[in-house]
C-alpha atoms as a printed R data frame, in Angstrom:
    type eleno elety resid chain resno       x       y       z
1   ATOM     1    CA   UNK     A     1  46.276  -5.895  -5.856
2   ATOM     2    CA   UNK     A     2  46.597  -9.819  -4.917
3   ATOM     3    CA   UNK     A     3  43.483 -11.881  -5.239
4   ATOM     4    CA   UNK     A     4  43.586 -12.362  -1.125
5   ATOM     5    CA   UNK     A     5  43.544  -9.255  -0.529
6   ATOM     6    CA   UNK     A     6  40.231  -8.953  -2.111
7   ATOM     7    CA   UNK     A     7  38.262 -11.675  -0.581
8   ATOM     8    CA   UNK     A     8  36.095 -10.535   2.209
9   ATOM     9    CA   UNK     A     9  34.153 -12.746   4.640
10  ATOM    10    CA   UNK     A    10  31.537 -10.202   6.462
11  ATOM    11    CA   UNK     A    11  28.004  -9.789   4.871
12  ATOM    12    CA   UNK     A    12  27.414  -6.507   3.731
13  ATOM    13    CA   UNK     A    13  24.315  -4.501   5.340
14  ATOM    14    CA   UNK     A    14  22.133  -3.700   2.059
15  ATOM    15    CA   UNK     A    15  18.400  -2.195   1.466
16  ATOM    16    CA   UNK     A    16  16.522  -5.133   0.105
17  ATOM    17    CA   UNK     A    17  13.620  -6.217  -2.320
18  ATOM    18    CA   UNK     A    18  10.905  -7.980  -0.163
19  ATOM    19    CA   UNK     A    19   7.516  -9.589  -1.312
20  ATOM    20    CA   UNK     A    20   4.871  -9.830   1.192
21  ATOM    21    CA   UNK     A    21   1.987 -12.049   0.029
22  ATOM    22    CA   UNK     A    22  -0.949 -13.420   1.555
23  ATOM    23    CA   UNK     A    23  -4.657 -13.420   1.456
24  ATOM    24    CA   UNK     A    24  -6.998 -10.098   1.087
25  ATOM    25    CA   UNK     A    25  -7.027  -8.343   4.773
26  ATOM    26    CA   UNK     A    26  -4.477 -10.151   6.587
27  ATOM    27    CA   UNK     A    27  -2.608  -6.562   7.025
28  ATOM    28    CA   UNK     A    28   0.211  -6.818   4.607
29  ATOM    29    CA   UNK     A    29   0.143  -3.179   3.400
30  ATOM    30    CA   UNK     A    30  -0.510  -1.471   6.558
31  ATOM    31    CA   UNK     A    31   2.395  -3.402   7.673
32  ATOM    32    CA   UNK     A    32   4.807  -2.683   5.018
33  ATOM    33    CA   UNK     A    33   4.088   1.452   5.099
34  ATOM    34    CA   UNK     A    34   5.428   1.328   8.575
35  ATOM    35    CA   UNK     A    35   9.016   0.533   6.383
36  ATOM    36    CA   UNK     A    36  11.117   3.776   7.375
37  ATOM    37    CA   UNK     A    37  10.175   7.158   5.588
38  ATOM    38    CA   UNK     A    38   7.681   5.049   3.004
39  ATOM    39    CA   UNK     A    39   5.975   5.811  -0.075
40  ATOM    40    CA   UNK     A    40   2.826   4.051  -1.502
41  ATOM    41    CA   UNK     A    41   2.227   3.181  -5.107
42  ATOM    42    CA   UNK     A    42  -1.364   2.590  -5.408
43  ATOM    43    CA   UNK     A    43  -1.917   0.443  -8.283
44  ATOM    44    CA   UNK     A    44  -5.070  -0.952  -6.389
45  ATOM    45    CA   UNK     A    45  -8.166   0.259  -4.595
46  ATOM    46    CA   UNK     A    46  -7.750  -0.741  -0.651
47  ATOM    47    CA   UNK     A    47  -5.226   1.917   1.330
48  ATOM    48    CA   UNK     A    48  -7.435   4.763   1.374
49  ATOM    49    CA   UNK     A    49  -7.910   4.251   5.315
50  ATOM    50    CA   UNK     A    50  -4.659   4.373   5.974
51  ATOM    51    CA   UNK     A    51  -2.377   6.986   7.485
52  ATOM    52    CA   UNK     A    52   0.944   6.826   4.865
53  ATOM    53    CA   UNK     A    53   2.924   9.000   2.254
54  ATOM    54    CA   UNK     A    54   1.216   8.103  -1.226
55  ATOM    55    CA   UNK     A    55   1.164   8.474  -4.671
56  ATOM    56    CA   UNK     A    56  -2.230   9.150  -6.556
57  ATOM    57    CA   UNK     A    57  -3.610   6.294  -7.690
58  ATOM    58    CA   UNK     A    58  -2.127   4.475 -10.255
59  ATOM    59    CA   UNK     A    59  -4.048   4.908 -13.845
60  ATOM    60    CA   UNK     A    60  -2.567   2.245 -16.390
61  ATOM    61    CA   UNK     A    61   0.401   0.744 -16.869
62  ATOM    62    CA   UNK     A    62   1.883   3.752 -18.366
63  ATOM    63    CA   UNK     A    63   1.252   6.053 -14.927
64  ATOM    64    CA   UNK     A    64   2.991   3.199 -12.915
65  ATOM    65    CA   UNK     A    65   5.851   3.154 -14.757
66  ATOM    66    CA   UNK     A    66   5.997   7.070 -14.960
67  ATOM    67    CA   UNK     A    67   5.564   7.221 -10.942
68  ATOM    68    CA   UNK     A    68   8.542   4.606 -10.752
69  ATOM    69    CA   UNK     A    69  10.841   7.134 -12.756
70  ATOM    70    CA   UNK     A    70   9.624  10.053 -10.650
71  ATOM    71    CA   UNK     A    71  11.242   8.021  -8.097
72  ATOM    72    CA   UNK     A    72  14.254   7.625  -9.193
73  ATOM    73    CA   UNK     A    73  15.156  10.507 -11.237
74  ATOM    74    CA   UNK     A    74  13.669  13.289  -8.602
75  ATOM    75    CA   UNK     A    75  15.198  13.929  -4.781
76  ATOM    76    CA   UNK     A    76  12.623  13.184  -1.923
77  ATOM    77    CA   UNK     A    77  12.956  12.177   1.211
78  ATOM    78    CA   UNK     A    78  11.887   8.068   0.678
79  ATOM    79    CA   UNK     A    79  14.085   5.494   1.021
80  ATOM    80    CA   UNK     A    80  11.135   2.759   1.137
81  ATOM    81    CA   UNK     A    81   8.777   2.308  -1.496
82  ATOM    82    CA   UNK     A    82   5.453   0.203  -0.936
83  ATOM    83    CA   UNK     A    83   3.995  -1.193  -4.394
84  ATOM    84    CA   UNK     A    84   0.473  -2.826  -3.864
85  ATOM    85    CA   UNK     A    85  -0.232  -4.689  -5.442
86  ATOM    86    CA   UNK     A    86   2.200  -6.748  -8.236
87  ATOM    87    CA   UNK     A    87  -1.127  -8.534  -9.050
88  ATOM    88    CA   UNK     A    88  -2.822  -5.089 -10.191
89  ATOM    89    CA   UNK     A    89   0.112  -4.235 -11.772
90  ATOM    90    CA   UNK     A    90  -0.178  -7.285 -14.320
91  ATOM    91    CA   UNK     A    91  -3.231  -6.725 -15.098
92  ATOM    92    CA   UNK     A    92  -2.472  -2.981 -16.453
93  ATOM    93    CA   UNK     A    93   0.755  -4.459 -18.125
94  ATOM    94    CA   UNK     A    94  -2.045  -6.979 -20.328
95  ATOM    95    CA   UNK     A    95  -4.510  -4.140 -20.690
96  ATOM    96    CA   UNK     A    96  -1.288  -2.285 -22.292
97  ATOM    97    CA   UNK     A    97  -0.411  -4.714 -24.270
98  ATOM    98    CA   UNK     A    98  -4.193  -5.345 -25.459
99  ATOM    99    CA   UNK     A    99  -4.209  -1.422 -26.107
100 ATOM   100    CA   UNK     A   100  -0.988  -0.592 -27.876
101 ATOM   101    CA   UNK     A   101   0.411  -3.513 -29.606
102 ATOM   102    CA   UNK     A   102   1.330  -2.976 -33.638
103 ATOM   103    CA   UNK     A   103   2.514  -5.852 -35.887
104 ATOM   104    CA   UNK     A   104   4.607  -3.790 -38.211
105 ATOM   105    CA   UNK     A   105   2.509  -0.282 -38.405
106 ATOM   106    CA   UNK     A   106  -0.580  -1.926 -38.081
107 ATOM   107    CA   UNK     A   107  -2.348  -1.823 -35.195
108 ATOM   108    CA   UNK     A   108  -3.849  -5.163 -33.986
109 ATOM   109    CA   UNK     A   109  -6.904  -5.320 -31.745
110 ATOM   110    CA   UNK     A   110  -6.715  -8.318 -29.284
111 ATOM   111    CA   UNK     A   111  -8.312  -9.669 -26.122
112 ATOM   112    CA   UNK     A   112  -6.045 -11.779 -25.078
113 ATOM   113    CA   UNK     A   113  -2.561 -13.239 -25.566
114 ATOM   114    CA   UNK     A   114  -3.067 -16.219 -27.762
115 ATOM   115    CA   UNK     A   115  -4.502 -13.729 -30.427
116 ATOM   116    CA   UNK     A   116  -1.157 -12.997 -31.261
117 ATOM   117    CA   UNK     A   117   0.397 -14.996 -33.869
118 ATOM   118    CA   UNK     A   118   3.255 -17.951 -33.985
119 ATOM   119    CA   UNK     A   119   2.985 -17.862 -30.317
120 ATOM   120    CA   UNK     A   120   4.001 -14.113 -29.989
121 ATOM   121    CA   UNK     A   121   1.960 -13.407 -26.772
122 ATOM   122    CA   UNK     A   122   4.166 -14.993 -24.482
123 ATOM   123    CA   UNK     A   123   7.213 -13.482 -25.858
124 ATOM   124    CA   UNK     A   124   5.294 -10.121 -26.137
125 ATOM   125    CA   UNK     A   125   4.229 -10.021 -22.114
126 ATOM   126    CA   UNK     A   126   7.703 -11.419 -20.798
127 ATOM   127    CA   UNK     A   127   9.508  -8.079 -22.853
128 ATOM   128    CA   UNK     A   128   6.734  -5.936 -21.137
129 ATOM   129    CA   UNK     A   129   6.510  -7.460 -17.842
130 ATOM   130    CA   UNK     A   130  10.365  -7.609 -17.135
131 ATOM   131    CA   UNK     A   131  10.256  -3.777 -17.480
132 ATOM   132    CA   UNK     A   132   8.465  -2.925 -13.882
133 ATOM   133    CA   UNK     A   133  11.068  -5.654 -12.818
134 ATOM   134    CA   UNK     A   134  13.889  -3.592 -13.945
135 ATOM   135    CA   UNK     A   135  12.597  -0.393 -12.814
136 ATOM   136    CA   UNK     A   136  12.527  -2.079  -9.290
137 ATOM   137    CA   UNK     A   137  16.162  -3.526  -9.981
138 ATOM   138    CA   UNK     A   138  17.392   0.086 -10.548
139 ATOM   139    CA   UNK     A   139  15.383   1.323  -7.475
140 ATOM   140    CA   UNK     A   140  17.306  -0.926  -5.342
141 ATOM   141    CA   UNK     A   141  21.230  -1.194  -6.914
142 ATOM   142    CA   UNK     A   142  21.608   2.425  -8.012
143 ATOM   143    CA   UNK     A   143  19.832   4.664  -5.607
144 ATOM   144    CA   UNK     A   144  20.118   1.852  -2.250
145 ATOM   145    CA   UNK     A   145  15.776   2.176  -1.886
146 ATOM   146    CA   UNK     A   146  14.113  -1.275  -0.101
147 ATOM   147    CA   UNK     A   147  11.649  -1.875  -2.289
148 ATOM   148    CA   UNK     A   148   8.378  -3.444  -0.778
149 ATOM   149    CA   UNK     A   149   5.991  -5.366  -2.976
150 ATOM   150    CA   UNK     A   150   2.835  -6.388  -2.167
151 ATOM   151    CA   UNK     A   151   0.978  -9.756  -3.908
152 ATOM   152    CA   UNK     A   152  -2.163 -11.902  -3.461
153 ATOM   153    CA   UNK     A   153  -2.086 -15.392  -2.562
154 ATOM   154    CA   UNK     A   154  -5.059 -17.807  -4.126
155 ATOM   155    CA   UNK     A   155  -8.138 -17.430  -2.186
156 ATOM   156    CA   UNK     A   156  -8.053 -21.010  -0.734
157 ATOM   157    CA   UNK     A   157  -7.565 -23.152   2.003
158 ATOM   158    CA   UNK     A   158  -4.922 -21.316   3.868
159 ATOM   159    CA   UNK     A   159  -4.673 -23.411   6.724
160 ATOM   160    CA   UNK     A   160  -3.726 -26.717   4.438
161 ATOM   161    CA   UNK     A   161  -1.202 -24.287   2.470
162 ATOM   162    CA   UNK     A   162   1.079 -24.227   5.108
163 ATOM   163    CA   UNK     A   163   0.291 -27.250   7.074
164 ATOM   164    CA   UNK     A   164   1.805 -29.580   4.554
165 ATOM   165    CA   UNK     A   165  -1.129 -30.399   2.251
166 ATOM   166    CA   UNK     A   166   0.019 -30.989  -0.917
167 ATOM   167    CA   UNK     A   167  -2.436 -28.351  -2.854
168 ATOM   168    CA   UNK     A   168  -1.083 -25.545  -5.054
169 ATOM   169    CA   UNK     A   169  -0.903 -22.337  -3.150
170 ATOM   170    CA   UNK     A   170   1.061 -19.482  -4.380
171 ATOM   171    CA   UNK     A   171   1.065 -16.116  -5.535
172 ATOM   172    CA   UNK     A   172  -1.963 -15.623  -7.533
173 ATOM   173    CA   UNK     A   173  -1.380 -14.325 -10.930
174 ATOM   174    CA   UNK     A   174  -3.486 -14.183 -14.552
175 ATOM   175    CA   UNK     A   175  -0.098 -15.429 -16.031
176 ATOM   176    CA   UNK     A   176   1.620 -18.120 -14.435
177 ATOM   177    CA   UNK     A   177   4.800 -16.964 -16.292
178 ATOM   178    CA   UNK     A   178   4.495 -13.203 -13.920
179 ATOM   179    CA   UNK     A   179   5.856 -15.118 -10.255
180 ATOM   180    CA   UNK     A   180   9.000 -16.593 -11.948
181 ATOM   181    CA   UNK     A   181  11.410 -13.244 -12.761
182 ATOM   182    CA   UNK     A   182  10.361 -11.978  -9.644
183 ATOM   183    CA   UNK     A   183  10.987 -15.254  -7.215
184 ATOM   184    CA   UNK     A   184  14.503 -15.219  -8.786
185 ATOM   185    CA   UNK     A   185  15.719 -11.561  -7.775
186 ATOM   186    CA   UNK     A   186  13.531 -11.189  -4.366
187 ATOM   187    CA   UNK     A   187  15.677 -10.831  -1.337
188 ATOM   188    CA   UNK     A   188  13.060 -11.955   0.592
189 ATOM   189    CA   UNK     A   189   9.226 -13.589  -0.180
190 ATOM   190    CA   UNK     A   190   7.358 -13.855   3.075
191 ATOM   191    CA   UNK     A   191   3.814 -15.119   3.111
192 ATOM   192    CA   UNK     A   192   1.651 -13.473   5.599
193 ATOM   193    CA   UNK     A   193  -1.093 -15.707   7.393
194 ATOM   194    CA   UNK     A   194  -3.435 -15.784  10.392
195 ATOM   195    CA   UNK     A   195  -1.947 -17.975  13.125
196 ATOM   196    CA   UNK     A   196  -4.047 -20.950  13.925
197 ATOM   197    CA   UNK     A   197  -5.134 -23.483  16.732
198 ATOM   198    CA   UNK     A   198  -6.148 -26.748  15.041
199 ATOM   199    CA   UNK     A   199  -9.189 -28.175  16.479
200 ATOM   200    CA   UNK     A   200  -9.193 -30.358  19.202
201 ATOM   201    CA   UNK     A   201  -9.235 -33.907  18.100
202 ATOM   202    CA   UNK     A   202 -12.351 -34.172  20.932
203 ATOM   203    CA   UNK     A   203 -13.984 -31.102  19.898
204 ATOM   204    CA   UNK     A   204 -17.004 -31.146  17.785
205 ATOM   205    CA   UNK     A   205 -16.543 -28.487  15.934
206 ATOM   206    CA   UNK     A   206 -15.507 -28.809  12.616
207 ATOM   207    CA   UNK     A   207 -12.891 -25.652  11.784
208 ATOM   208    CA   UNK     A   208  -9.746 -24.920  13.520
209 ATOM   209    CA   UNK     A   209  -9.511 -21.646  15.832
210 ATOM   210    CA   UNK     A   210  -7.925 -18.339  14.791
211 ATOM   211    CA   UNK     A   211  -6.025 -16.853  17.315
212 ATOM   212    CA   UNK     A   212  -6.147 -13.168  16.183
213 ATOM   213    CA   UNK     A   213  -2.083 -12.988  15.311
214 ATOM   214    CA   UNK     A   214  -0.338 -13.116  12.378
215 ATOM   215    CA   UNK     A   215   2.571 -15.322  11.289
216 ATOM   216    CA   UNK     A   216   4.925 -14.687   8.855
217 ATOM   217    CA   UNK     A   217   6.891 -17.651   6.864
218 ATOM   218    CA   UNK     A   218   9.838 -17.001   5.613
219 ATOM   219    CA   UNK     A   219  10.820 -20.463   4.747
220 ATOM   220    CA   UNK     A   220   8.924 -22.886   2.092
221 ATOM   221    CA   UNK     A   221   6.530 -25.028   4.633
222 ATOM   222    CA   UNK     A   222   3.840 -27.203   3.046
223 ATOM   223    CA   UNK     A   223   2.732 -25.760  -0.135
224 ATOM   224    CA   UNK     A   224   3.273 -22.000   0.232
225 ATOM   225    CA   UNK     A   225   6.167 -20.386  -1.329
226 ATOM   226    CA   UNK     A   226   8.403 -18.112   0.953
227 ATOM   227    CA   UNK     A   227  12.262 -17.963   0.476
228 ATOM   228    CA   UNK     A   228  15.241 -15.715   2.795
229 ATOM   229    CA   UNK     A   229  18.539 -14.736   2.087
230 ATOM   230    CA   UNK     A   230  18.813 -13.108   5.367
231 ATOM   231    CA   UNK     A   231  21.526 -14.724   7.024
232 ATOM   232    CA   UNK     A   232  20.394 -15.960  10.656
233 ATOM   233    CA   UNK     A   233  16.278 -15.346  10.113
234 ATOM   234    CA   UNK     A   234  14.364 -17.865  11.724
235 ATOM   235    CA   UNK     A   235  11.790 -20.107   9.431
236 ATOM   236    CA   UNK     A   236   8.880 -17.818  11.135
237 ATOM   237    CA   UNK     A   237   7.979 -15.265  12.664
238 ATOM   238    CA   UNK     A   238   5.150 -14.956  15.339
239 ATOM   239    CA   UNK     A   239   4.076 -11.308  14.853
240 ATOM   240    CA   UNK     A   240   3.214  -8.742  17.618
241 ATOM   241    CA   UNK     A   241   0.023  -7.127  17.384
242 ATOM   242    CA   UNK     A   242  -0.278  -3.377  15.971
243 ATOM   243    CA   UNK     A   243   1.432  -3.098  12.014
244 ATOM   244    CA   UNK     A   244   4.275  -0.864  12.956
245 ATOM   245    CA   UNK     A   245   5.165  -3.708  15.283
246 ATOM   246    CA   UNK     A   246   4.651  -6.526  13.120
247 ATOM   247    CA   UNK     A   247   7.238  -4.456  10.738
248 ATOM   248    CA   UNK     A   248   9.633  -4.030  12.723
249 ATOM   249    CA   UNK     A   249  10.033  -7.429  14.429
250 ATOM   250    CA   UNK     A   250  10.034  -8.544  10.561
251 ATOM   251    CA   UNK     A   251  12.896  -7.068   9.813
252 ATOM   252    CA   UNK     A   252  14.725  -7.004  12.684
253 ATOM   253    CA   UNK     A   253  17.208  -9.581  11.826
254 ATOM   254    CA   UNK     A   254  17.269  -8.483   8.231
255 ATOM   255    CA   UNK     A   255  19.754  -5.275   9.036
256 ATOM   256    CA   UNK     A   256  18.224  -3.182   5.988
257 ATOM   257    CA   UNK     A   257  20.432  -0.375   5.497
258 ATOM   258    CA   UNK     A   258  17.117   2.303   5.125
259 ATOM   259    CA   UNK     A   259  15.716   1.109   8.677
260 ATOM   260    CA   UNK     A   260  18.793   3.115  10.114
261 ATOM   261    CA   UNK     A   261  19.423   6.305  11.654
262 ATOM   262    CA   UNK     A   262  22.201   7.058   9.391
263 ATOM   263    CA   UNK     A   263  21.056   6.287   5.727
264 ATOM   264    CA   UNK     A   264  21.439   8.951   3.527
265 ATOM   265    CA   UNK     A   265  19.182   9.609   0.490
266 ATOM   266    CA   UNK     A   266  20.596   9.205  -2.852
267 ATOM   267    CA   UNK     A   267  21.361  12.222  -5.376
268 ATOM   268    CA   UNK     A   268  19.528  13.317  -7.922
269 ATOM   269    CA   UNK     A   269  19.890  11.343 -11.480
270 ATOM   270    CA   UNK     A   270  17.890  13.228 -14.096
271 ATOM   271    CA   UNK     A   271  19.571  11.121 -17.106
C-alpha cells in the first residue's frame, strides 16, 4: 500500500477524556452523570443526593484502583465513567505511599514526601500517581469509555480568574507536580463557573451580580486553565439551566462516540 493511499483528512468521532473543574457546588458532578449510561466513582463525600449509577464509596487508594479494573476487565452496560474527584484521589495515592512504602525490606514510616531520602519522594509519587493515569488511558484506547474527571479549582477570587487578573488560579492540588500528566493527555479541561454581571460603574454596591447560570470555558481566558481539541468548539459555553441540559449542550459539538445511539459496549478482557 502507497503512502497516499493512507493519508486521511476527516476527524475521526472518538469517546474522550474530559476534566471538569471548578469551585465546590457549581454543579460539575451532577452535570457530568447525565454523560450517557454513567457510572460514579466516589472517591469523595458529596453525590449522595443524587439520582446516578454508582460505585460504593471509594476506601483508599487501593479500592480505587481495584474499582477501575472492575471496569475494565468485567462487561456492564457503562460506556461513561464519572471520577470525583482527582483531588481525593491524590490524597489516597500520598496516604498509600505514607502507608506502604519499604526501602529495601524495611519498612519506613513517613509523613510526608521529603522524609524520603536523596530526594526520593518526588520520584516515588510520580511512579504512583501515573498509575490512576494509565488506568484511565486504558479505559479510554482499549475499551472506547469517555472518561469524566472531576477536580477542584482554588477557593479564590473566581471572578478575577477569568476576567484577566493575573492571579494563580488552577486546579487545586497538594502536589503541584499531580495537574501536569493529566493537562497533557486530557481531550478536553473545561472550567465550570457562575456567570457574572460586573457591577455597574454607578452602582454603590461593591460585588458584581450573579446571574444564576453557569459558563463553561473551554479556552485559557485570564488566569484559569481550560484547553479543547474539539475541532469547531466555541471558547465558551453559556449553559442552559437543569444538569442534563448543561451536559448535553457541552458536548454537543464534541461528537463523543458513547453519546450515540449506536455505540456498542466493549467485550470482556479478563487478562
Amino acid at each position: 500500500m502507497a503512502l497516499l493511499d493512507l493519508v486521511t483528512t476527516k476527524s475521526e468521532p472518538k469517546s474522550g477524556r474530559i476534566m471538569i473543574y471548578g469551585e465546590p457546588g457549581v454543579g460539575k458532578t451532577s452535570m457530568a452523570v447525565n454523560a450517557r449510561d454513567s457510572i460514579l466513582v466516589q472517591v469523595e463525600d458529596g453525590a449522595d443526593q443524587l439520582e446516578c449509577n454508582r460505585l460504593p464509596k471509594v476506601k483508599n487508594w487501593e479500592d480505587l484502583m481495584n474499582q477501575l479494573a472492575m471496569l475494565y476487565k468485567e462487561e456492564h452496560p457503562f460506556r461513561s465513567i464519572v471520577i470525583d474527584s482527582l483531588d481525593a484521589a491524590e490524597a489516597m495515592c500520598l496516604d498509600y505511599i505514607y502507608r506502604t512504602h519499604y526501602i529495601g525490606r524495611t519498612k519506613v514510616n513517613i509523613t510526608c514526601l521529603n522524609d524520603l531520602p536523596y530526594g526520593k519522594g518526588s520520584e516515588v509519587f510520580t511512579f504512583t500517581w501515573r498509575r490512576l493515569l494509565k488506568a484511565i488511558n486504558v479505559l479510554h484506547e482499549k475499551k472506547g469509555y469517555t472518561v469524566v474527571i472531576i477536580a477542584h479549582s482554588k477557593v479564590g477570587d473566581r471572578i478575577d480568574a477569568v476576567n484577566g487578573d493575573s492571579k494563580f488560579h488552577t486546579v487545586a492540588f497538594q502536589q503541584r507536580r499531580s495537574v501536569e500528566p493529566f493537562r497533557e493527555s486530557m481531550d478536553a479541561i473545561i472550567y465550570l463557573a457562575y456567570q457574572v454581571t460586573p457591577k455597574d460603574s454607578g452602582s454603590s454596591s461593591k460585588y458584581d451580580t450573579y446571574t444564576g447560570k453557569r459558563i463553561a470555558y473551554l479556552s485559557p481566558k485570564g488566569a484559569c486553565l481550560a484547553k479543547c481539541r474539539y475541532a469547531g468548539m466555541p471558547d465558551e459555553i453559556l449553559l442552559p439551566s437543569t444538569p442534563a441540559e448543561n451536559w448535553a449542550k457541552l458536548v454537543k459539538g464534541m461528537k463523543l462516540t458513547t453519546e450515540k445511539d449506536d455505540w456498542t459496549p466493549p467485550s470482556s478482557d479478563k487478562e
